[in-house]
Each structure stands twice: as structure tokens, then as C-alpha cells.
Short mmCIF file of C-alpha atoms in Angstrom, two decimals:
data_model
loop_
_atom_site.label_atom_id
_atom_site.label_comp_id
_atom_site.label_asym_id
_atom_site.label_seq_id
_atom_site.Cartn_x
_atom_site.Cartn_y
_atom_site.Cartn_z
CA UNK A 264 -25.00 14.37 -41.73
CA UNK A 265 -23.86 11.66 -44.38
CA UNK A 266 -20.56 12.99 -44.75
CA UNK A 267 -20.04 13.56 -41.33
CA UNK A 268 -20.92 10.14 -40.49
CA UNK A 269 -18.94 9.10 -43.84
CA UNK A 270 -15.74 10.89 -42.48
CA UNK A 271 -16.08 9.43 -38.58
CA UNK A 272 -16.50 5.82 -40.22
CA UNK A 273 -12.98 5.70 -41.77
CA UNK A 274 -11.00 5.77 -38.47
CA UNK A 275 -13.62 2.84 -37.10
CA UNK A 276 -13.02 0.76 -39.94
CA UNK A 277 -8.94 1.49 -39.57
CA UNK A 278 -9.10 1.47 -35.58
CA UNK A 279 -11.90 -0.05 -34.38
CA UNK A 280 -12.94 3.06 -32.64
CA UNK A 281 -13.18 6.59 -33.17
CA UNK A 282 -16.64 7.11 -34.87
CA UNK A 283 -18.37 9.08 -32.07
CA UNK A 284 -15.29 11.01 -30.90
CA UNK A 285 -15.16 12.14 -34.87
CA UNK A 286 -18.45 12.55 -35.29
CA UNK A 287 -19.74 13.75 -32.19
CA UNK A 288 -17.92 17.34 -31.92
CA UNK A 289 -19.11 17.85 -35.51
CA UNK A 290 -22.73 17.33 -35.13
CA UNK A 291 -22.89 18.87 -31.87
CA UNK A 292 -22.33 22.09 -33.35
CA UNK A 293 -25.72 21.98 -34.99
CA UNK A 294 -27.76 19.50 -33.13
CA UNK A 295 -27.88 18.58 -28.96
CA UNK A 296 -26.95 15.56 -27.72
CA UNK A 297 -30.27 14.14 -27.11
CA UNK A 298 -30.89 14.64 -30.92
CA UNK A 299 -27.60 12.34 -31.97
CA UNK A 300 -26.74 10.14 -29.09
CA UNK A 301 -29.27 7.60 -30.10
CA UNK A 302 -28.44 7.53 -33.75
CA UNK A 303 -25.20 7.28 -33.08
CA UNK A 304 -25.35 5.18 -30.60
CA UNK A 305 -27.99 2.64 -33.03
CA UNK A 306 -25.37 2.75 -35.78
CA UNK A 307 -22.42 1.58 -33.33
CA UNK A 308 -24.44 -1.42 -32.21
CA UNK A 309 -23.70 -2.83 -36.23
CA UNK A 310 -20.39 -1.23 -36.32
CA UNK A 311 -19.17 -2.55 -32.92
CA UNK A 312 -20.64 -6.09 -33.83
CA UNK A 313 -18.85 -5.62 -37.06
CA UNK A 314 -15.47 -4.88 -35.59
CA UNK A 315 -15.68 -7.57 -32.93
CA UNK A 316 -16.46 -10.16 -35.88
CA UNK A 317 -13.24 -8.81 -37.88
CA UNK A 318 -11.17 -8.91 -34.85
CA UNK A 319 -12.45 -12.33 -33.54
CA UNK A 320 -9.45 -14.24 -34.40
CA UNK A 321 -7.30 -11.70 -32.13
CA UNK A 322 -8.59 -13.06 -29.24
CA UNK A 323 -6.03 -14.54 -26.53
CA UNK A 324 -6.54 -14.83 -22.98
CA UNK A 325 -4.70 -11.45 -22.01
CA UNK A 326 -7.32 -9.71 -24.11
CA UNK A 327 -10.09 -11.21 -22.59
CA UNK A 328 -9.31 -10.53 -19.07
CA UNK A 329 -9.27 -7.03 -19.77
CA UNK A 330 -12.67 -7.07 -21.56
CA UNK A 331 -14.26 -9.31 -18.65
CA UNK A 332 -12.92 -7.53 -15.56
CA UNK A 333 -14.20 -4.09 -17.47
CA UNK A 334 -17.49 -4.96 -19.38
CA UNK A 335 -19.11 -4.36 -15.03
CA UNK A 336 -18.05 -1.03 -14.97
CA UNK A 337 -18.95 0.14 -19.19
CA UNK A 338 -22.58 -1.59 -18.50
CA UNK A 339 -23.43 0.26 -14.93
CA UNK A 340 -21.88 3.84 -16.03
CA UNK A 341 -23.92 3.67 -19.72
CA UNK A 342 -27.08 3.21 -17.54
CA UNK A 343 -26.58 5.82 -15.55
CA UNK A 344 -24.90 8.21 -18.40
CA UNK A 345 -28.36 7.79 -20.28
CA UNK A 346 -30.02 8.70 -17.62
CA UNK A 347 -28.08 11.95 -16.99
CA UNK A 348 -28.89 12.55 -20.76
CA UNK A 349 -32.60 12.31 -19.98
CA UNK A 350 -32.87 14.24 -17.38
CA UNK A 351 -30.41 17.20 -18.54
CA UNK A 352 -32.10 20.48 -19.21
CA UNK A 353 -29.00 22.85 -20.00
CA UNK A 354 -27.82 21.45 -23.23
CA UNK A 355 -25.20 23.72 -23.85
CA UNK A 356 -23.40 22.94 -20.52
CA UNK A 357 -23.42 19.27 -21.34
CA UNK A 358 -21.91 19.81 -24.60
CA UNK A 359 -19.43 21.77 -22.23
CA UNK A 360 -18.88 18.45 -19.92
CA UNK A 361 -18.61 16.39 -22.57
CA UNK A 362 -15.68 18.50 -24.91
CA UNK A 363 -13.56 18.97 -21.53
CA UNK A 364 -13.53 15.78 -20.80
CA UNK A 365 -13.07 14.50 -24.29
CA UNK A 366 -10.10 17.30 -24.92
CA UNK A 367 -7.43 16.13 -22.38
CA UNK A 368 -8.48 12.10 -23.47
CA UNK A 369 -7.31 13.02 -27.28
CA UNK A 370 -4.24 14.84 -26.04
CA UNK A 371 -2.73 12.15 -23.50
CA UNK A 372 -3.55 9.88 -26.56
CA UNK A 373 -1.69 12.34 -28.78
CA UNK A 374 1.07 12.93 -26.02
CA UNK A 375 1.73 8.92 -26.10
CA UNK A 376 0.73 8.90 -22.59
CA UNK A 377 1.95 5.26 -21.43
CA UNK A 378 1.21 3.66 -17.73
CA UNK A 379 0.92 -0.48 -17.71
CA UNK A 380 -1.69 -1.94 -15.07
CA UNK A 381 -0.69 -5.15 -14.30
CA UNK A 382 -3.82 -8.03 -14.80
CA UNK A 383 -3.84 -8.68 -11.09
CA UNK A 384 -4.54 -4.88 -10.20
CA UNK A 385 -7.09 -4.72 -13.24
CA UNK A 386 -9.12 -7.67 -12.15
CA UNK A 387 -9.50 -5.75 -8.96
CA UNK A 388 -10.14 -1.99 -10.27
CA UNK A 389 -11.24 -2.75 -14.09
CA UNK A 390 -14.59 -1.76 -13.18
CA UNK A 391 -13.65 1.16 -11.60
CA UNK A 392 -12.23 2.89 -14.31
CA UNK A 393 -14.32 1.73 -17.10
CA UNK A 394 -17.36 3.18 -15.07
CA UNK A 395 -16.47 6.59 -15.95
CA UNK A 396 -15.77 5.66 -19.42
CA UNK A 397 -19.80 4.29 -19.39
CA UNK A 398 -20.81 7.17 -18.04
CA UNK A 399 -19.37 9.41 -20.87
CA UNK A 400 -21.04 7.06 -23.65
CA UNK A 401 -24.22 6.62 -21.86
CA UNK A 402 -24.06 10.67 -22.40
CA UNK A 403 -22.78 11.30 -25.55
CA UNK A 404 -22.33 8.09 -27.54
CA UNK A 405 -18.00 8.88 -26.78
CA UNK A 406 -15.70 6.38 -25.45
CA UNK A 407 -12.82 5.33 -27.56
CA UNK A 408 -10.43 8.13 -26.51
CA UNK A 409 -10.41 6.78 -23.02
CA UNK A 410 -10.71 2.75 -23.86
CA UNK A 411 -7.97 3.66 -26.05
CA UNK A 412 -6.06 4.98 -24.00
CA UNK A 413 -6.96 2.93 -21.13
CA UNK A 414 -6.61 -0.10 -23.26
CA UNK A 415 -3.13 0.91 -24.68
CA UNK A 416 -1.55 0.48 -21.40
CA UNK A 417 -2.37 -2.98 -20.58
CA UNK A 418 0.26 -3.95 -22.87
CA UNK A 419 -1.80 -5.44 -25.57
CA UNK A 420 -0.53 -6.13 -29.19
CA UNK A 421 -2.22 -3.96 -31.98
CA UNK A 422 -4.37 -7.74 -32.60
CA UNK A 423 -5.62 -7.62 -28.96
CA UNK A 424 -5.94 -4.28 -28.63
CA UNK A 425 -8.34 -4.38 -31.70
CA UNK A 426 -10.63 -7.40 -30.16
CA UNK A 427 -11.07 -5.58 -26.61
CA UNK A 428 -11.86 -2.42 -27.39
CA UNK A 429 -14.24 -3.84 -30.31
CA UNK A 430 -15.65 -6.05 -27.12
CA UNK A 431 -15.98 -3.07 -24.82
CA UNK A 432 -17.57 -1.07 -26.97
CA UNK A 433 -20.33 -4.09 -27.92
CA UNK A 434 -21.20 -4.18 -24.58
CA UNK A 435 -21.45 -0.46 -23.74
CA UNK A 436 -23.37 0.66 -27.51
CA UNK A 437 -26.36 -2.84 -26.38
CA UNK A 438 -26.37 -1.54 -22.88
CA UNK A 439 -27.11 2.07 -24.07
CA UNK A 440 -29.61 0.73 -26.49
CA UNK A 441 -31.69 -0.71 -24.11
CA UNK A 442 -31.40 2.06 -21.64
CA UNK A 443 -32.48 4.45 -24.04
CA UNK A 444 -35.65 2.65 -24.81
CA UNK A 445 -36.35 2.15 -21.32
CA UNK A 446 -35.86 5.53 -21.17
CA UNK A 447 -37.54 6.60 -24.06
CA UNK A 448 -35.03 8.60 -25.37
CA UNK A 449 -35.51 6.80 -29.42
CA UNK A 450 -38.04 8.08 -31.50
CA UNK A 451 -39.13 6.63 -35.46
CA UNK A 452 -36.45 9.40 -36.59
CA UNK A 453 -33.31 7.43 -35.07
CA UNK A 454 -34.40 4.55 -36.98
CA UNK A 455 -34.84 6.40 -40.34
CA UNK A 456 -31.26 8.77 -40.31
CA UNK A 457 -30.06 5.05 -39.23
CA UNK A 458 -31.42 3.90 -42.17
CA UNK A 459 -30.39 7.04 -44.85
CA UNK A 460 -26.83 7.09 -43.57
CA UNK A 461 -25.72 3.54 -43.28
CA UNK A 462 -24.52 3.45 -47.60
CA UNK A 463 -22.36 6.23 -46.05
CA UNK A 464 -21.31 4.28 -42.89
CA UNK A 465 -20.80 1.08 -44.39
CA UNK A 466 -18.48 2.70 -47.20
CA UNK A 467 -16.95 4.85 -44.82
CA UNK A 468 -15.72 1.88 -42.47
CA UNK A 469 -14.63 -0.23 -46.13
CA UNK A 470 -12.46 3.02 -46.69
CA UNK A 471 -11.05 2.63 -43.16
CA UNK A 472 -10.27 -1.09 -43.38
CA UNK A 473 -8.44 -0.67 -47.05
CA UNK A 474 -6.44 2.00 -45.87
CA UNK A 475 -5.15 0.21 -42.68
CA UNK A 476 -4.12 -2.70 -44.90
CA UNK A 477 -2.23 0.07 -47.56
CA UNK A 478 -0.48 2.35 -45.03
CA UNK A 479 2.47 1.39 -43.65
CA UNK A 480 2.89 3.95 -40.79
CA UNK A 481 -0.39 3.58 -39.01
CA UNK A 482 0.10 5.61 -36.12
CA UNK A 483 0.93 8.69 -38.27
CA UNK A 484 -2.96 8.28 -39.54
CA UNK A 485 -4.08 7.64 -36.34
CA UNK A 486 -2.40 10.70 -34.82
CA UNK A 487 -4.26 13.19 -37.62
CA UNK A 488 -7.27 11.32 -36.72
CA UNK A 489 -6.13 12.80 -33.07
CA UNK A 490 -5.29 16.10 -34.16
CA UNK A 491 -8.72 16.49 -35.89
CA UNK A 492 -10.77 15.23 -33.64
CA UNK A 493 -9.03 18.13 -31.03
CA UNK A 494 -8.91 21.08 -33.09
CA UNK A 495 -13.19 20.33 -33.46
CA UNK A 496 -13.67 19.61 -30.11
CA UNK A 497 -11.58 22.75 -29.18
CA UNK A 498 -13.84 24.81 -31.69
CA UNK A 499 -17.01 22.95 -29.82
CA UNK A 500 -15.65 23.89 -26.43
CA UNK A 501 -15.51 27.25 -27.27
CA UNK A 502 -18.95 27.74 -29.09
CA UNK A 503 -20.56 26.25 -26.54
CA UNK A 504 -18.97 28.09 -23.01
CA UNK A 505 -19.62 30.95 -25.05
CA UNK A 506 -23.25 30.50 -24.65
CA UNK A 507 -22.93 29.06 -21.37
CA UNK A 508 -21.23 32.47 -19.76
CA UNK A 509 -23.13 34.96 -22.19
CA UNK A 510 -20.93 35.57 -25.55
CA UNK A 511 -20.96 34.05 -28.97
CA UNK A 512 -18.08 32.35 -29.26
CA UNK A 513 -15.02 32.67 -26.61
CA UNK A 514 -11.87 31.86 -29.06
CA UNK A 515 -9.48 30.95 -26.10
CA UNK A 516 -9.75 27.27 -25.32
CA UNK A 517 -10.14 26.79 -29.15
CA UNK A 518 -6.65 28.46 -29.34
CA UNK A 519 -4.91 26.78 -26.42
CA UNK A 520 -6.30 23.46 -27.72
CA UNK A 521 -4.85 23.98 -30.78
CA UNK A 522 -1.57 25.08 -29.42
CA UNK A 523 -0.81 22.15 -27.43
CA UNK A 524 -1.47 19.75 -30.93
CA UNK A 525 0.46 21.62 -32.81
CA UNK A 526 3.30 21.18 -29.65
CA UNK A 527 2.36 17.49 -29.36
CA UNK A 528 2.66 17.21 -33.20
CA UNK A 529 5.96 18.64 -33.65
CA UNK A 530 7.47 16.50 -31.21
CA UNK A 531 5.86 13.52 -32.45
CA UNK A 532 7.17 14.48 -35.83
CA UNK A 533 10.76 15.15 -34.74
CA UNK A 534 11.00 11.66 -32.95
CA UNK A 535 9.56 9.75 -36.12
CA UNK A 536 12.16 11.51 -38.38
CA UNK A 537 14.88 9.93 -35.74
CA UNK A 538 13.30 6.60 -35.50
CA UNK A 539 13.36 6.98 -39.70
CA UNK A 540 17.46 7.70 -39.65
CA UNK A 541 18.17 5.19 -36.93
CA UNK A 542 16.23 2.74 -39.52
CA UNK A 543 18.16 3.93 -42.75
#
């Protein structure tokens, strides 16, 4: 679990998100969501804090109407998301909900999928479309796929963008933390892997922030953070509908995820090399 959490740290220390949606397709191979939603959740309460103390001086008034008019929605959906996790008694079909939802998030991110909402729209729907996102986390400890991509078309610098989605996710990893012990979904042993993984959190996230600062081309990281995070959520989708319908493993959606990366990667390759030679 160390490395796991180890190797999901490094993108939230470059990012500011993308810990669970690394983590959580690897460990739900093994373990069910009611088993690693809490710890994960536990450890993102310091990381998020963490992140929004880095990313303090980003601040600017743009960035904090997106985080105000959308903390309503994150807070009411992680209630309700942790109570869905409570009460769920098929754990494989949840892992199903959660890796076809998560799938199509990571490609439109890998796809560049752009749409601006203006600031007078979001003040009126914010909530609305954060709820979801709530929901999700409440469930499975995931949300920077969509607040990334929900985030990355409000027109925010990479600064801003940093400090909201830090923000968001502050609000929606307390929120979850108190629902679950309402709930009573912690137990002693969140506290203790809490407590035996955080050297490999803490140096995970250091890695992260120290290669952000020595990379020039950012987004090509981020977009094999993407890639990675599909091709083990495809492999999760597929283990896991396999047990839902009756077989072992049903290759397929593992296959077609990875087909539409690979697509998605070659293009984004093929317009970098341009954007290269238009530099040169």
C-alpha cells in the first residue's frame, strides 16, 4: 500500500490533485471501497490543507468565486456519497459505478476537452455541478478528474487553478471526514495505515513538487499521469463487471479504454511536435 500511496502522491504534489484517482483504481483491485475510502480520504485532509497553504498566494478574486459558488454543492453531494457508501451491499457494482464514471472524466481531460462558463452562469449553477462531483468523493475518495476538468474551463491561470481546486478539495476531504464518523464508517485501522504510510506520502508529494519546478513541459507529465490512471481504471472496470455478470475478467472495456488513450495520445503527440517546429 506504501508504494501505491507513494506513486499517487507525486501527481498531488505536481498538480494539486490526482492522489485518489491514482490510487484508488490500484487499491481497489485488492481491497473495497469501504476498506480505503476513509484512509484515503484521512490522508487528503493533510494533503489538501497542504496544497491550499502552497497555493495561498494564488489567490485572486476570479479564483475565489469559483471556489465559493461550488464549495454548496462538494459539501451536500460528499454527505450524501458517504452515505451511499454505507449503505452499499454489492461492492463489486460500486467499484463498477465508480470506474465508468471516472473513465470518460480522464479521457475528456486527456482529449483537452475545453467549454468556458462564464462567472455569472457559475454563481447561479456552481452548485449544481459540483454536487455530482461530492457525490463521487463522498463514495470513493475521487474527484480531481472532474474539478479538473470542471475547473479548467473557467479560464483560470495554472496559479488559480492550483488554489481552487486545492480549496475544493479542503472542503469536500473535512466534509467527508465528519460524515464518515457520523456514519461510523472509521475504525482504529484508518488511523494506523494513516499513520505507516504518511513517510511515503509526504515524500511522495516532495517528489511531485521538485519535479513540477524541474520539468519544463508540464502538461506532457500530466497527460501520462492521465494515461495511467485510464489504462488501471480500464483494467478495474473490467475485473470488476466480470464479477458483476458472472466471468473472471471481461478484457473488452480494458481494451477499448486503452484504445482510445493510445488515439488521444497520438494526437496529442502530433500537435506538440507542431507547436515544437512552429517554436524553432
Amino acid at each position: 500500500m506504501s508504494i501505491i500511496l507513494f506513486i499517487a502522491s507525486i501527481p498531488s504534489g505536481a498538480f494539486a490533485y490526482g492522489f485518489s484517482a491514482t490510487a484508488t483504481p490500484l487499491l481497489l483491485i485488492k481491497y473495497t471501497n469501504m476498506q480505503i475510502s476513509p484512509i484515503l480520504n484521512f490522508i487528503e485532509i493533510f494533503q489538501n490543507t497542504a496544497n491550499v497553504i502552497l497555493n495561498s498566494k494564488n489567490y485572486t478574486r476570479k479564483s475565489l468565486i469559483v471556489t465559493t459558488f461550488g464549495i454548496p454543492g462538494i459539501i451536500m453531494g460528499s454527505i450524501i456519497g458517504a452515505y451511499i457508501l454505507k449503505i452499499s451491499l454489492n461492492d463489486s457494482l460500486i467499484k463498477v459505478i465508480v470506474y465508468s464514471v471516472l473513465i470518460p472524466l480522464i479521457l475528456l481531460q486527456a482529449a483537452g476537452f475545453r467549454k468556458e462558463i462564464s462567472l455569472d452562469k457559475w454563481k447561479k449553477i456552481g452548485y449544481l455541478v459540483t454536487f455530482p462531483v461530492g457525490v463521487l468523493y463522498g463514495v470513493s475518495t475521487i474527484s480531481g478528474p472532474p474539478l479538473a476538468l470542471i475547473i479548467n474551463n473557467q479560464g483560470l491561470s495554472k496559479e488559480e487553478f492550483k488554489f481552487a481546486i486545492s480549496t475544493l478539495r479542503v472542503a469536500e476531504s473535512i466534509t467527508t471526514f465528519s460524515a464518515y464518523l457520523t456514519l461510523g464508517v472509521f475504525n482504529p485501522q484508518v488511523f494506523y495505515y494513516a499513520a505507516i504510510t504518511s513517510p511515503a506520502v509526504i515524500t511522495g508529494m516532495l517528489v511531485g513538487i521538485f519535479t513540477a519546478r524541474i520539468i519544463k513541459q508540464k502538461e506532457d507529465f500530466r497527460r501520462l499521469v492521465m494515461s495511467f490512471d485510464s489504462w488501471v481504471s480500464g483494467y478495474g472496470l473490467s475485473f470488476n463487471l466480470g464479477k458483476v455478470i458472472g466471468y473472471d475478467v471481461l478484457y473488452w472495456p480494458m481494451i477499448v479504454v486503452i484504445g482510445i488513450d493510445l488515439y488521444l495520445l497520438s494526437k496529442y503527440v502530433v500537435k506538440r511536435k507542431k507547436i515544437v517546429k512552429e517554436i524553432d
